[in-house]
Coordinates of C-alpha atoms in Angstrom, one line a residue:
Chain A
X1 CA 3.7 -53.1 79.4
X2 CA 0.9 -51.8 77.6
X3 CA -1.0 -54.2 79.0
X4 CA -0.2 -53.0 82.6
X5 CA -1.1 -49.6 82.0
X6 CA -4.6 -50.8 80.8
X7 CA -5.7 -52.8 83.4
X8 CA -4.2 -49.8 85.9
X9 CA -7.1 -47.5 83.9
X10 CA -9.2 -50.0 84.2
X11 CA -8.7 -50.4 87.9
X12 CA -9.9 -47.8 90.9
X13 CA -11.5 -45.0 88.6
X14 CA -12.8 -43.0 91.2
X15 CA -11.1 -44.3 94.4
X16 CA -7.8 -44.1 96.0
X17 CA -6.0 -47.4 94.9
X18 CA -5.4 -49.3 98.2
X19 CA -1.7 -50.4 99.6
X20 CA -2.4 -53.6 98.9
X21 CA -2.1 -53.0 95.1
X22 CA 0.7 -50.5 94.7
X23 CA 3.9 -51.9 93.3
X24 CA 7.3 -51.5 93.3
X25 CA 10.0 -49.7 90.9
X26 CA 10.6 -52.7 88.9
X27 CA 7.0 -53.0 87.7
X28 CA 7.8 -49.2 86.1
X29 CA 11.2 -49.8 84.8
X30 CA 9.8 -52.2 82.2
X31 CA 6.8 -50.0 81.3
X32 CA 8.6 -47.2 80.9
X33 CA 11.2 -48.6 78.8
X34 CA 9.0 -50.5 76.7
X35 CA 6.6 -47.2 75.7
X36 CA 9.0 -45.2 75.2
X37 CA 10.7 -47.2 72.2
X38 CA 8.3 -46.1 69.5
X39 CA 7.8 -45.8 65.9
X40 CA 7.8 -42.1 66.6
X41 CA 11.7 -42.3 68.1
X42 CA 12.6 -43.3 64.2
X43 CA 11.5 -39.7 62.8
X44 CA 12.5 -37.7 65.9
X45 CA 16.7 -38.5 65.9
X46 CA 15.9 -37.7 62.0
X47 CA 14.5 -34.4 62.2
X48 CA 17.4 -33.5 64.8
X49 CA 19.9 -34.3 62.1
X50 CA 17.8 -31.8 59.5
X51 CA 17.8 -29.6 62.2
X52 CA 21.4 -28.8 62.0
X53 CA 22.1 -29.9 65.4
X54 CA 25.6 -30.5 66.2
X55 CA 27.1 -33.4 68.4
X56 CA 27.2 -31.6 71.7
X57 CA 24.1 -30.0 71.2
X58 CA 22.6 -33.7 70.4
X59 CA 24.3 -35.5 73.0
X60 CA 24.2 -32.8 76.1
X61 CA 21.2 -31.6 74.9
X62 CA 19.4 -35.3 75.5
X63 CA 21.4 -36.3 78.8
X64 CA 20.0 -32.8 80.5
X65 CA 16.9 -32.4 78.9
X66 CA 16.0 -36.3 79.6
X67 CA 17.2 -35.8 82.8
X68 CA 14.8 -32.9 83.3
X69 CA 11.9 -34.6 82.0
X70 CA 12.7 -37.7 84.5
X71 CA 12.8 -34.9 87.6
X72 CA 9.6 -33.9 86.3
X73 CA 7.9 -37.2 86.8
X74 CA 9.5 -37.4 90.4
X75 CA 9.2 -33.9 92.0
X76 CA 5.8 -32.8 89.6
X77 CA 3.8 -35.9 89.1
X78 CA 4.7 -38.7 91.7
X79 CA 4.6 -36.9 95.1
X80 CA 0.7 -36.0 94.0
X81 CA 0.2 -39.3 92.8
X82 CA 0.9 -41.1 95.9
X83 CA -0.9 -38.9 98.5
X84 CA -3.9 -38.8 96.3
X85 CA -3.9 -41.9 94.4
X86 CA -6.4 -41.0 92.1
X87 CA -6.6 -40.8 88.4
X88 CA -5.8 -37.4 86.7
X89 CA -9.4 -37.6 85.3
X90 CA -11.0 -38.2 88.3
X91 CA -8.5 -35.6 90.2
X92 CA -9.8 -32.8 87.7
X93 CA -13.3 -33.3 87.6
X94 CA -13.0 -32.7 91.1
X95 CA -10.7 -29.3 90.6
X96 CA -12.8 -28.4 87.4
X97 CA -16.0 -30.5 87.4
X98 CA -17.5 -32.9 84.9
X99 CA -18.0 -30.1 81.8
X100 CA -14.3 -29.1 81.5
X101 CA -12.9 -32.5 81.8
X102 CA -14.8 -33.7 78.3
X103 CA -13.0 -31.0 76.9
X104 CA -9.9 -32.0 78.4
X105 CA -10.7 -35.7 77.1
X106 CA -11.3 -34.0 73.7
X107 CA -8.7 -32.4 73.6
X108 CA -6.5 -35.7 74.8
X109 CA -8.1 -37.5 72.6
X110 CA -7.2 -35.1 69.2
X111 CA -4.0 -35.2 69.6
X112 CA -3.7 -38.6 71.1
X113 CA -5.3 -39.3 67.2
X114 CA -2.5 -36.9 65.6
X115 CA -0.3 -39.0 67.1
X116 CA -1.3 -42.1 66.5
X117 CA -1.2 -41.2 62.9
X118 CA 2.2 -40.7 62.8
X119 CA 2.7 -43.8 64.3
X120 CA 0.9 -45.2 60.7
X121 CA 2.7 -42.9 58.8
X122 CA 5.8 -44.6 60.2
X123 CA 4.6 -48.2 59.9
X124 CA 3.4 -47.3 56.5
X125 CA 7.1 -46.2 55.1
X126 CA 8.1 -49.6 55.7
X127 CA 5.8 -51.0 52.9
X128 CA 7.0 -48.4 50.4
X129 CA 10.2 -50.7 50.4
X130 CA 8.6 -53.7 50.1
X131 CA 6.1 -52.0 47.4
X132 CA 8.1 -49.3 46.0
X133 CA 5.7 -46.9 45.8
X134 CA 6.5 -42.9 46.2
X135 CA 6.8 -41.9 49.1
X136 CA 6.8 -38.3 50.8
X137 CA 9.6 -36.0 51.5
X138 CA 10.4 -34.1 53.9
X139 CA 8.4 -31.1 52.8
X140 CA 5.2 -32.5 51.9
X141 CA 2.8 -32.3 54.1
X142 CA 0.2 -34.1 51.4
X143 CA 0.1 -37.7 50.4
X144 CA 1.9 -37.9 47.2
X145 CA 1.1 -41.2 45.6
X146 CA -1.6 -43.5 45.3
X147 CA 0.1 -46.4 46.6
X148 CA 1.0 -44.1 49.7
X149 CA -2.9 -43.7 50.2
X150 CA -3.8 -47.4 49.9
X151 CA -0.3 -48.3 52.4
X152 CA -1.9 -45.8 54.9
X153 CA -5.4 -46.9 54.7
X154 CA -4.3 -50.6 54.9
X155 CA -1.7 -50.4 57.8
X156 CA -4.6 -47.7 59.9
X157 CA -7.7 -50.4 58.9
X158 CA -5.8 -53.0 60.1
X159 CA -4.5 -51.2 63.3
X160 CA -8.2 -49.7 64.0
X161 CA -9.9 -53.1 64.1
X162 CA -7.2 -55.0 66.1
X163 CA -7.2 -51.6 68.7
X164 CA -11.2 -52.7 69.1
X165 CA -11.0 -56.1 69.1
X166 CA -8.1 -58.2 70.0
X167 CA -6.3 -54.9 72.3
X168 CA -4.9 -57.9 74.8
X169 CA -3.6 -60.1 71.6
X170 CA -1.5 -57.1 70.6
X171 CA -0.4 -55.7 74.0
X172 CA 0.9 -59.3 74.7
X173 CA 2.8 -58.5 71.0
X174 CA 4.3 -55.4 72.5
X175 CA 5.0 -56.9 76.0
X176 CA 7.1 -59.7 73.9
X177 CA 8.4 -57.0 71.3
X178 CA 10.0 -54.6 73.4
X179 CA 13.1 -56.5 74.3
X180 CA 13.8 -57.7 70.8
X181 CA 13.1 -53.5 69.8
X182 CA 15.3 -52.0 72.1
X183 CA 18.3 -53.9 70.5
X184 CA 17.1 -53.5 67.0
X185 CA 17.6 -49.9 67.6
X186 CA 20.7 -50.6 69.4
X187 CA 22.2 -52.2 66.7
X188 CA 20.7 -49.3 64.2
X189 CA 23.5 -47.4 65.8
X190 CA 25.9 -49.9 65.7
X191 CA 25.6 -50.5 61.9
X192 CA 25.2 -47.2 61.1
X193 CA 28.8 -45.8 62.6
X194 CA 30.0 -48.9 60.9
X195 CA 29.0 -47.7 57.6
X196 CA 29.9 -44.2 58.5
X197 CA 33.3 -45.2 59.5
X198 CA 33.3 -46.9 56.1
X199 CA 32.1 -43.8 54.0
X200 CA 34.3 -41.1 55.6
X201 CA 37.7 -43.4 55.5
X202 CA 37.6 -42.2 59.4
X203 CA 40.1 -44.4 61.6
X204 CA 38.3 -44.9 65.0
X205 CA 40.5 -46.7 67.3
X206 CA 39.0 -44.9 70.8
X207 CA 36.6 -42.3 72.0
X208 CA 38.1 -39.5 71.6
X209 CA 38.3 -40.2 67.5
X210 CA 34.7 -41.5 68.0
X211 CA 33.8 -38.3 69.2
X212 CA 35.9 -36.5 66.2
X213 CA 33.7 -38.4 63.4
X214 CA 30.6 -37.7 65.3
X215 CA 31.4 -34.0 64.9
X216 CA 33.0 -33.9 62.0
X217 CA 30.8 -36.3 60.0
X218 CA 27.1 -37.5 62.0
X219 CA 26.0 -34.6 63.8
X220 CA 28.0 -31.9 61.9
X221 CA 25.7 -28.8 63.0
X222 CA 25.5 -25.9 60.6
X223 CA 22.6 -24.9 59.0
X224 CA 19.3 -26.6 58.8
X225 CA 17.5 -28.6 55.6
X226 CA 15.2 -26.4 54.0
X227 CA 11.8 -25.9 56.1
X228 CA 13.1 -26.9 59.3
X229 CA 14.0 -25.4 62.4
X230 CA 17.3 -24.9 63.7
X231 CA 18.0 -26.4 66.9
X232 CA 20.4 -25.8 69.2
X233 CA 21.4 -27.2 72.6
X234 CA 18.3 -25.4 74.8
X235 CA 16.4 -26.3 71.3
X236 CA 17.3 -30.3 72.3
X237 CA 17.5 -30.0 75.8
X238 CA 13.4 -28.4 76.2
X239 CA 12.3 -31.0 73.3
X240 CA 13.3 -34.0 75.3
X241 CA 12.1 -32.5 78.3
X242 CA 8.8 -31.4 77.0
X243 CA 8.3 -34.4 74.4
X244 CA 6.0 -35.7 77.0
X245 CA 4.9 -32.9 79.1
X246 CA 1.3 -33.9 79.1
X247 CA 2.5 -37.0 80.8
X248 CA 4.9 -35.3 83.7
X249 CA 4.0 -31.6 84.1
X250 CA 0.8 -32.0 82.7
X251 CA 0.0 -34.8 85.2
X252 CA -1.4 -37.6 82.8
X253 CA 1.1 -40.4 84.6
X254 CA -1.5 -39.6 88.0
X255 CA -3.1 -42.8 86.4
X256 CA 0.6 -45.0 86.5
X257 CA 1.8 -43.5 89.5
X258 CA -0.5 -43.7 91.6
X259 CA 0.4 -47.3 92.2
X260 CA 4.0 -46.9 92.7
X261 CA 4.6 -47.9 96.3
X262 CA 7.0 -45.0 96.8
X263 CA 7.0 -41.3 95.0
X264 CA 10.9 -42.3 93.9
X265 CA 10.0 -45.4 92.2
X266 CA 9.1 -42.5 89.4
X267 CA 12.9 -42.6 88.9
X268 CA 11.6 -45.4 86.4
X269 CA 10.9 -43.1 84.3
X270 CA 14.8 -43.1 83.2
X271 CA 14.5 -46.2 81.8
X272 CA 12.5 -44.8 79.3
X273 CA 14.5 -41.6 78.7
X274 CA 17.4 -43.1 78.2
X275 CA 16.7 -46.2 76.3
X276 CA 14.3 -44.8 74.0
X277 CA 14.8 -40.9 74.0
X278 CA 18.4 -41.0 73.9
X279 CA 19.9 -43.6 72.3
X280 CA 16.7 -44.6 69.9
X281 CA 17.0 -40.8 68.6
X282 CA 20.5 -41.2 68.9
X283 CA 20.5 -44.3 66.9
X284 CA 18.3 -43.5 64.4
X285 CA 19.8 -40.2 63.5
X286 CA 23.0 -41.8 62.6
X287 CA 21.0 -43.6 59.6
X288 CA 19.4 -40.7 58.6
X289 CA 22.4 -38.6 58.8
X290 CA 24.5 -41.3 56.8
X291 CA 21.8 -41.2 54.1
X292 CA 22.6 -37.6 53.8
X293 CA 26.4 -38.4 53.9
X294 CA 26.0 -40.4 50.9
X295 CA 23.4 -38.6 48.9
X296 CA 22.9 -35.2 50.3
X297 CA 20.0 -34.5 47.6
X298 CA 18.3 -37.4 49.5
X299 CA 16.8 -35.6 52.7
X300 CA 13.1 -37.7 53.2
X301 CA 12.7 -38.8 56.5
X302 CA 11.6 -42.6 55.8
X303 CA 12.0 -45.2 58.7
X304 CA 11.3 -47.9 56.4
X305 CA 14.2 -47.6 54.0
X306 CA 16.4 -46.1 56.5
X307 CA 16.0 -49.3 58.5
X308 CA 16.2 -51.8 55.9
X309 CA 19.8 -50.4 54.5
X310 CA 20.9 -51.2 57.8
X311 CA 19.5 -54.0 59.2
X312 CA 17.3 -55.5 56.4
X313 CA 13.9 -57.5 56.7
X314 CA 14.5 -57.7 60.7
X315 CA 15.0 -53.1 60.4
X316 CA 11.9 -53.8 58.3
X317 CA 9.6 -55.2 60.9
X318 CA 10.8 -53.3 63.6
X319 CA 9.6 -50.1 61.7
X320 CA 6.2 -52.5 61.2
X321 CA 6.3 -53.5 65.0
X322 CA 7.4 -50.1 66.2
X323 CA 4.5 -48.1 65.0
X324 CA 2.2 -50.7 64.8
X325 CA 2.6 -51.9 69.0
X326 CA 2.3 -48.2 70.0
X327 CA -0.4 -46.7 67.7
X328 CA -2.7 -49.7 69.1
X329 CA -2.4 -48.7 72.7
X330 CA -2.7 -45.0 71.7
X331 CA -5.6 -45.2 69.8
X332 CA -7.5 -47.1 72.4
X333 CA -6.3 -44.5 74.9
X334 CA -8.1 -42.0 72.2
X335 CA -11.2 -44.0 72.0
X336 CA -11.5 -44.4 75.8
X337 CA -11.1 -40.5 75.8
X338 CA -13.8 -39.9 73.4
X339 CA -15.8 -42.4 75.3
X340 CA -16.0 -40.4 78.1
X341 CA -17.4 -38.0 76.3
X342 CA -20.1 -40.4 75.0
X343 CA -20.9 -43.4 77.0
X344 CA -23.6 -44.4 75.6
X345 CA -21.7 -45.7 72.3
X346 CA -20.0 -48.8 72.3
X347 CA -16.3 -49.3 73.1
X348 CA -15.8 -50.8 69.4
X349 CA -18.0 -48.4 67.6
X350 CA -15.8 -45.5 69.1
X351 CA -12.6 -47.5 69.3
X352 CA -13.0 -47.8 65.3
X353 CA -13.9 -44.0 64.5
X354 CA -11.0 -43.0 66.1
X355 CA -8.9 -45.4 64.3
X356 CA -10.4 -44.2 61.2
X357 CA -9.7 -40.5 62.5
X358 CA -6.1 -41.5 63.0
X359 CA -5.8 -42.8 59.8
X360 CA -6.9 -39.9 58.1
X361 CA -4.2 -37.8 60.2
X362 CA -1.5 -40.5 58.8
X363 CA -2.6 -40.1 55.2
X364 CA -1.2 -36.5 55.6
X365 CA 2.8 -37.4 56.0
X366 CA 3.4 -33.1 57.0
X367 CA 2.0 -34.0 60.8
X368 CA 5.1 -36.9 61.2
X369 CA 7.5 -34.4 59.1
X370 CA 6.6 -31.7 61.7
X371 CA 6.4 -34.6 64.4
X372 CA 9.1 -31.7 66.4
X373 CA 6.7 -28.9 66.5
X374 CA 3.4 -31.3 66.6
X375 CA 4.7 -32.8 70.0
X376 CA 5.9 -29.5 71.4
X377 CA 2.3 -28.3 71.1
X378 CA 0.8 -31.0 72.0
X379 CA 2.6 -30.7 75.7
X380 CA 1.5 -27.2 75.7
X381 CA -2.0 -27.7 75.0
X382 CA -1.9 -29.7 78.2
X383 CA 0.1 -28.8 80.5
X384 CA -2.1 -25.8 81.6
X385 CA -3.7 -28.8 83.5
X386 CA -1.0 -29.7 84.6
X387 CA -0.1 -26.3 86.3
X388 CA -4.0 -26.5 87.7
X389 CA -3.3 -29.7 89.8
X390 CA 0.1 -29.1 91.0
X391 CA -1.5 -25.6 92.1
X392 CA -4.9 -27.1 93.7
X393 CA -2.9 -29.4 95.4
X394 CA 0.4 -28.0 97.1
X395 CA -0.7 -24.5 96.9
X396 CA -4.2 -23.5 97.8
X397 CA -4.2 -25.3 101.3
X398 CA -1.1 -23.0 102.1
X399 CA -2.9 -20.0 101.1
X400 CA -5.7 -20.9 103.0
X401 CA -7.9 -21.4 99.7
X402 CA -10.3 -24.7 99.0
X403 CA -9.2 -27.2 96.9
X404 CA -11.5 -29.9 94.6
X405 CA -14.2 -26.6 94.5
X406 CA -15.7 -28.2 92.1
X407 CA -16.3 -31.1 94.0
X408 CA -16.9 -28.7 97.4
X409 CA -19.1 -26.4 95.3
X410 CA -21.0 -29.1 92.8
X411 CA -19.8 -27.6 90.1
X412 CA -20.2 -28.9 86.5
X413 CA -17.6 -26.8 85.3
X414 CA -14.8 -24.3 87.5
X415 CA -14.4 -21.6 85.6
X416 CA -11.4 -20.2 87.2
X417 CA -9.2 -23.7 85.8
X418 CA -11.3 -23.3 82.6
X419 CA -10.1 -19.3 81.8
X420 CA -7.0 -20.6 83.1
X421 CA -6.6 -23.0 80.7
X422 CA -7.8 -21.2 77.7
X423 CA -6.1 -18.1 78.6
X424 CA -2.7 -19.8 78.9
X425 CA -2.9 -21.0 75.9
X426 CA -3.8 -17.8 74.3
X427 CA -0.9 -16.2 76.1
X428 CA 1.1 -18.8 75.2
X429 CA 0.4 -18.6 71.0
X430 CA 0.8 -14.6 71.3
X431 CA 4.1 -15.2 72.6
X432 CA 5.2 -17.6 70.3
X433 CA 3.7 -15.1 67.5
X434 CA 5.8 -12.5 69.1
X435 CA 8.6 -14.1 67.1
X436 CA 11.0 -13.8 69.8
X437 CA 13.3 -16.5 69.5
X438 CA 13.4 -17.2 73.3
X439 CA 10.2 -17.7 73.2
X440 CA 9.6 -20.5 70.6
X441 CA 7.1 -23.3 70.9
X442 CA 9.9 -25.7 72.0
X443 CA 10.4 -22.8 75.0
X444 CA 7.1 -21.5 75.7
X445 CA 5.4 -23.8 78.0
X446 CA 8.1 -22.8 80.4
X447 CA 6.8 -19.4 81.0
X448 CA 3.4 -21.1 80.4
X449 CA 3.0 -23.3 83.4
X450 CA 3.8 -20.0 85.5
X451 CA 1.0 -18.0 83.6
X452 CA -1.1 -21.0 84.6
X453 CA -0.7 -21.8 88.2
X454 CA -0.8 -17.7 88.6
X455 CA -4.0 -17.1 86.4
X456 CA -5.5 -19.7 88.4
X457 CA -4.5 -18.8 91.9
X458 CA -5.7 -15.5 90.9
X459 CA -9.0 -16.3 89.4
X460 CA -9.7 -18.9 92.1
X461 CA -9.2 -15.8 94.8
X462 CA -11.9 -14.1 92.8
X463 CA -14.0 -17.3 92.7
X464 CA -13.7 -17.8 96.4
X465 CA -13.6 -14.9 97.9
X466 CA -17.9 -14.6 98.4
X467 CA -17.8 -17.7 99.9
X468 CA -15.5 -16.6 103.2
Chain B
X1 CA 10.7 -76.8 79.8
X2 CA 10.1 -73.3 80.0
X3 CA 13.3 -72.7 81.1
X4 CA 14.7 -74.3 77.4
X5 CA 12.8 -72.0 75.8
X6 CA 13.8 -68.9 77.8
X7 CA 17.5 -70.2 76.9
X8 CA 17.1 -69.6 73.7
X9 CA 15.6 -66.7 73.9
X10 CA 18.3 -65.1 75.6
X11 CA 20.6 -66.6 72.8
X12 CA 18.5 -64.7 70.2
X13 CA 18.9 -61.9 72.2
X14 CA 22.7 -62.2 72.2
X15 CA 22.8 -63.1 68.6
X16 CA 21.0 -59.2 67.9
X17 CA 23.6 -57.5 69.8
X18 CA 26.7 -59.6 68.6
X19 CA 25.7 -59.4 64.9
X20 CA 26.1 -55.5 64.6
X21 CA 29.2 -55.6 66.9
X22 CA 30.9 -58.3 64.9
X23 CA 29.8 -55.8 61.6
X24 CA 31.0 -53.1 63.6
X25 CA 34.3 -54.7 64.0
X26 CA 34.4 -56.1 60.1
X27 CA 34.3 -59.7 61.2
X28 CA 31.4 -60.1 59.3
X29 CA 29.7 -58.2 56.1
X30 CA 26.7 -56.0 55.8
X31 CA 24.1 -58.8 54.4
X32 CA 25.7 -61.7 56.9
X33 CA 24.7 -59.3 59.4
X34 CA 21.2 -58.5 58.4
X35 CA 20.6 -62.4 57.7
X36 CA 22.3 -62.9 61.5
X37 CA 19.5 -60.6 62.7
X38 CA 16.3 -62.0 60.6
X39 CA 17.3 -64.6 62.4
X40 CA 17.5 -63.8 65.4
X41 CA 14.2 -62.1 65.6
X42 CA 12.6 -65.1 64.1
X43 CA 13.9 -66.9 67.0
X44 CA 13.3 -64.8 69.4
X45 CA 9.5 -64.1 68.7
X46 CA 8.7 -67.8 68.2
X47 CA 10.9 -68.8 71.8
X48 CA 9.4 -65.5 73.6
X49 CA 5.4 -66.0 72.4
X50 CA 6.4 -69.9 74.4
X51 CA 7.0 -68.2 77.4
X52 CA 6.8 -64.7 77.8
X53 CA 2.7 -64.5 78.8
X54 CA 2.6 -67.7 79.8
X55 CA 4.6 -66.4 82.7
X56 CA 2.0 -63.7 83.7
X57 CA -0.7 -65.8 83.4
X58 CA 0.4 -68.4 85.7
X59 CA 1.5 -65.3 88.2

């Protein structure tokens, strides 16, 4: 699936792809599914659990929010993608010329890195079991031990140099993986109401008592673990929306949809929602909130030995598999981004810096603790983009104003999308600074994508009006 | 015999749903269950990597 999605960026950089290569909804059902089953989906239902969230803000929560976030991809991204068929880097650097979209790639490529090194993080806890080594708790946001340093440096060396040299080996491991990972995490669940059922004495003979234990017991609500957030229904619901912002509202899946044959065939996107945003997080909550069932002094958030109570070696490699399949493809997504900025270095050279940059990230175990507020910000910092496209493209030719000006104008950089974009994002911070609790960073880029699309209409006006 | 091996697959893939439901119903105990899916990843992975990108590459 990963694979796919390469050769796609590979394929038709800067020009339309033709109807003879678009494909149909099943090509995206698969690809969707399988990227969004991640190492990163075993810390997420976690940090719900320490959250305090309770069952109906959990489960209502993800069917909305999910369902949100797969509207996104089909009313946002999709309709643009198929008129325009272009890339969402090629696309802006004809909005905002060649100058702003390195910074975008720099930008993409930072936190691509951030996250890529919680993907390590997550791969690494699964040695910590084999090796028994400390490992970090919930509130550190420093490595504690040595043998957590020489687990992260080992499991991000290995992943850098396989991300620059054998990317198609390890793509074909994901492809293969995904299947088997899906129902791993399925059976995650499984086990772990088992054992809950087990723990509490609970008799569960239909759904309605199902529900009961996962109120009273698995998702009890309440007050949050010490250092985290509470979150609430809107809390869940705008997290699983905005968990991949950069990749709906923000625009990045241009690059995927552009093939699809029709702007529905972004409906695929549910496959991914709801396999791995919904009942991955589901899943692995209910091992994480078990663990606290039975030893409520216990709170780290550890993939590793949360898997292997419940499913053993095979919960093991998963963990291994997980983090390792989708760190690969992200970091190579990272280098390519950096190598846009610099051409002129080698593929491998960059490829392997920016494994070595993720690694460094992973060392620090407070970016996967956080992994809630990290991915909320990273959607904001790019959605601003986001709000830029969908503007230049639906908007301006109603309002009579040019669009791709920097293309039109030769531009190397548009500063109306660039003051846009900064300026959002400064608006955006202030707001979350305000301290109002409506306008959290889970809430913000809400409000944010209007201050956007209206900054920019605005300062394009300005922009355009001497050339009437 | 592609098709074999895509048989079997599908059996490992049966084999890691039906382990945790047959845990989940208490018909079989918490380490059968993890040995029953060791198993049936090892199975899978070595019947998938037989056919799995074999079948794009031919396509």
């Amino acid at each position: 699936m990963a694979e796919d999605k390469q050769e796609k960026h590979g394929e038709f950089e800067r020009e339309p792809v033709p109807a003879s290569k678009t494909r149909g909804l099943k090509a995206f059902v698969g690809m969707y599914a399988g990227e969004h089953c991640a190492g990163t989906e075993l810390m997420i239902g976690p940090l719900f659990v320490a959250a305090g969230v309770s069952a109906f803000d959990v489960v209502g929560g993800l069917l909305l929010g999910n369902l949100l976030a797969v509207l996104s991809w089909m009313f946002l991204c999709a309709p643009i993608a198929v008129r325009a068929r272009l890339t969402l880097y090629y696309q802006l650097e004809k909005i905002c010329g060649r100058h702003l979209v390195t910074l975008y790639n720099l930008a993409n490529g930072v936190m691509f890195c951030f996250l890529a090194g919680s993907m390590i993080t997550v791969s690494a806890t699964a040695l910590g079991v084999w090796f028994n080594f400390p490992m970090p708790g919930l509130n550190d946001l420093l490595p504690n031990s040595t043998g957590w340093v020489l687990s992260v440096l080992a499991v991000g060396a290995l992943i850098s140099v396989v991300a620059a040299w054998g990317y198609d080996m390890v793509s074909k491991v994901a492809n293969i993986a995904a299947p088997w990972m899906v129902l791993v995490f399925l059976g995650f669940g499984i086990i772990g109401l088992r054992q809950f059922i087990e723990a509490t004495g609970a008799e569960v003979n239909s759904l309605s008592s199902l529900w009961e234990l996962c109120k009273n017991a698995v998702w009890k609500g309440g007050e949050p673990l010490s250092g985290q957030v509470k979150f609430t229904f809107w809390h869940v619901t705008f997290f699983a929306w905005f968990c991949n912002m950069a990749m709906h509202v923000g625009m990045a899946d241009l690059s995927v949809f552009r093939f699809a044959k029709k702007s529905w065939h972004s409906c695929a996107a549910a496959s991914g929602m709801y396999v791995g945003h919904f009942m991955a997080w589901l899943a692995a909550s209910i091992l994480y909130a078990l663990q606290l069932h039975l030893d409520p002094a216990n709170t780290d958030v550890l993939p590793g030995p949360l898997a292997y109570r419940a499913a053993g070696v095979a919960g093991l490699i998963c963990v291994i598999v997980a983090g390792w399949t989708t760190a690969n493809p992200t970091i190579y997504r990272a280098g390519l981004a950096f190598q846009a900025i610099m051409p002129k270095v080698s593929r491998f050279k960059v490829t392997i810096c920016t494994g070595l940059l993720a690694t460094v990230a992973g060392l620090f175990p407070g970016i996967a603790m956080k992994l809630l507020g990290f991915v909320a910000l990273y959607g904001l910092i790019l959605m601003p983009m986001g709000a830029v496209v969908f503007t230049d493209f639906w908007i301006f030719p109603k309002l009579g104003m040019q669009p791709y000006y920097a293309e039109h104008k030769s531009l190397k950089i548009n500063w109306a999308a660039g003051i846009a974009w900064i300026a959002t994002l400064v608006i955006c911070v202030a707001l979350v600074k305000s301290g109002n609790p409506l306008l959290q960073l889970y809430f913000v880029a809400l409000p944010g994508w209007f201050i956007a699309a209206a900054l920019y209409i605005g300062l394009s006006k300005m922009q355009q009006k001497g050339d009437a | 015999m592609k098709k074999i091996f895509q048989l079997i697959s599908w059996v490992a893939l049966v084999l890691l749903v039906s382990a945790p439901a047959l845990f989940y119903v208490e018909k079989i105990t918490l380490e059968t269950n993890k040995a029953l899916l060791l198993a049936a990843t090892i199975i899978w992975f070595a019947s998938a990597l037989c056919w799995m990108g074999r079948e794009k590459e031919s396509e």
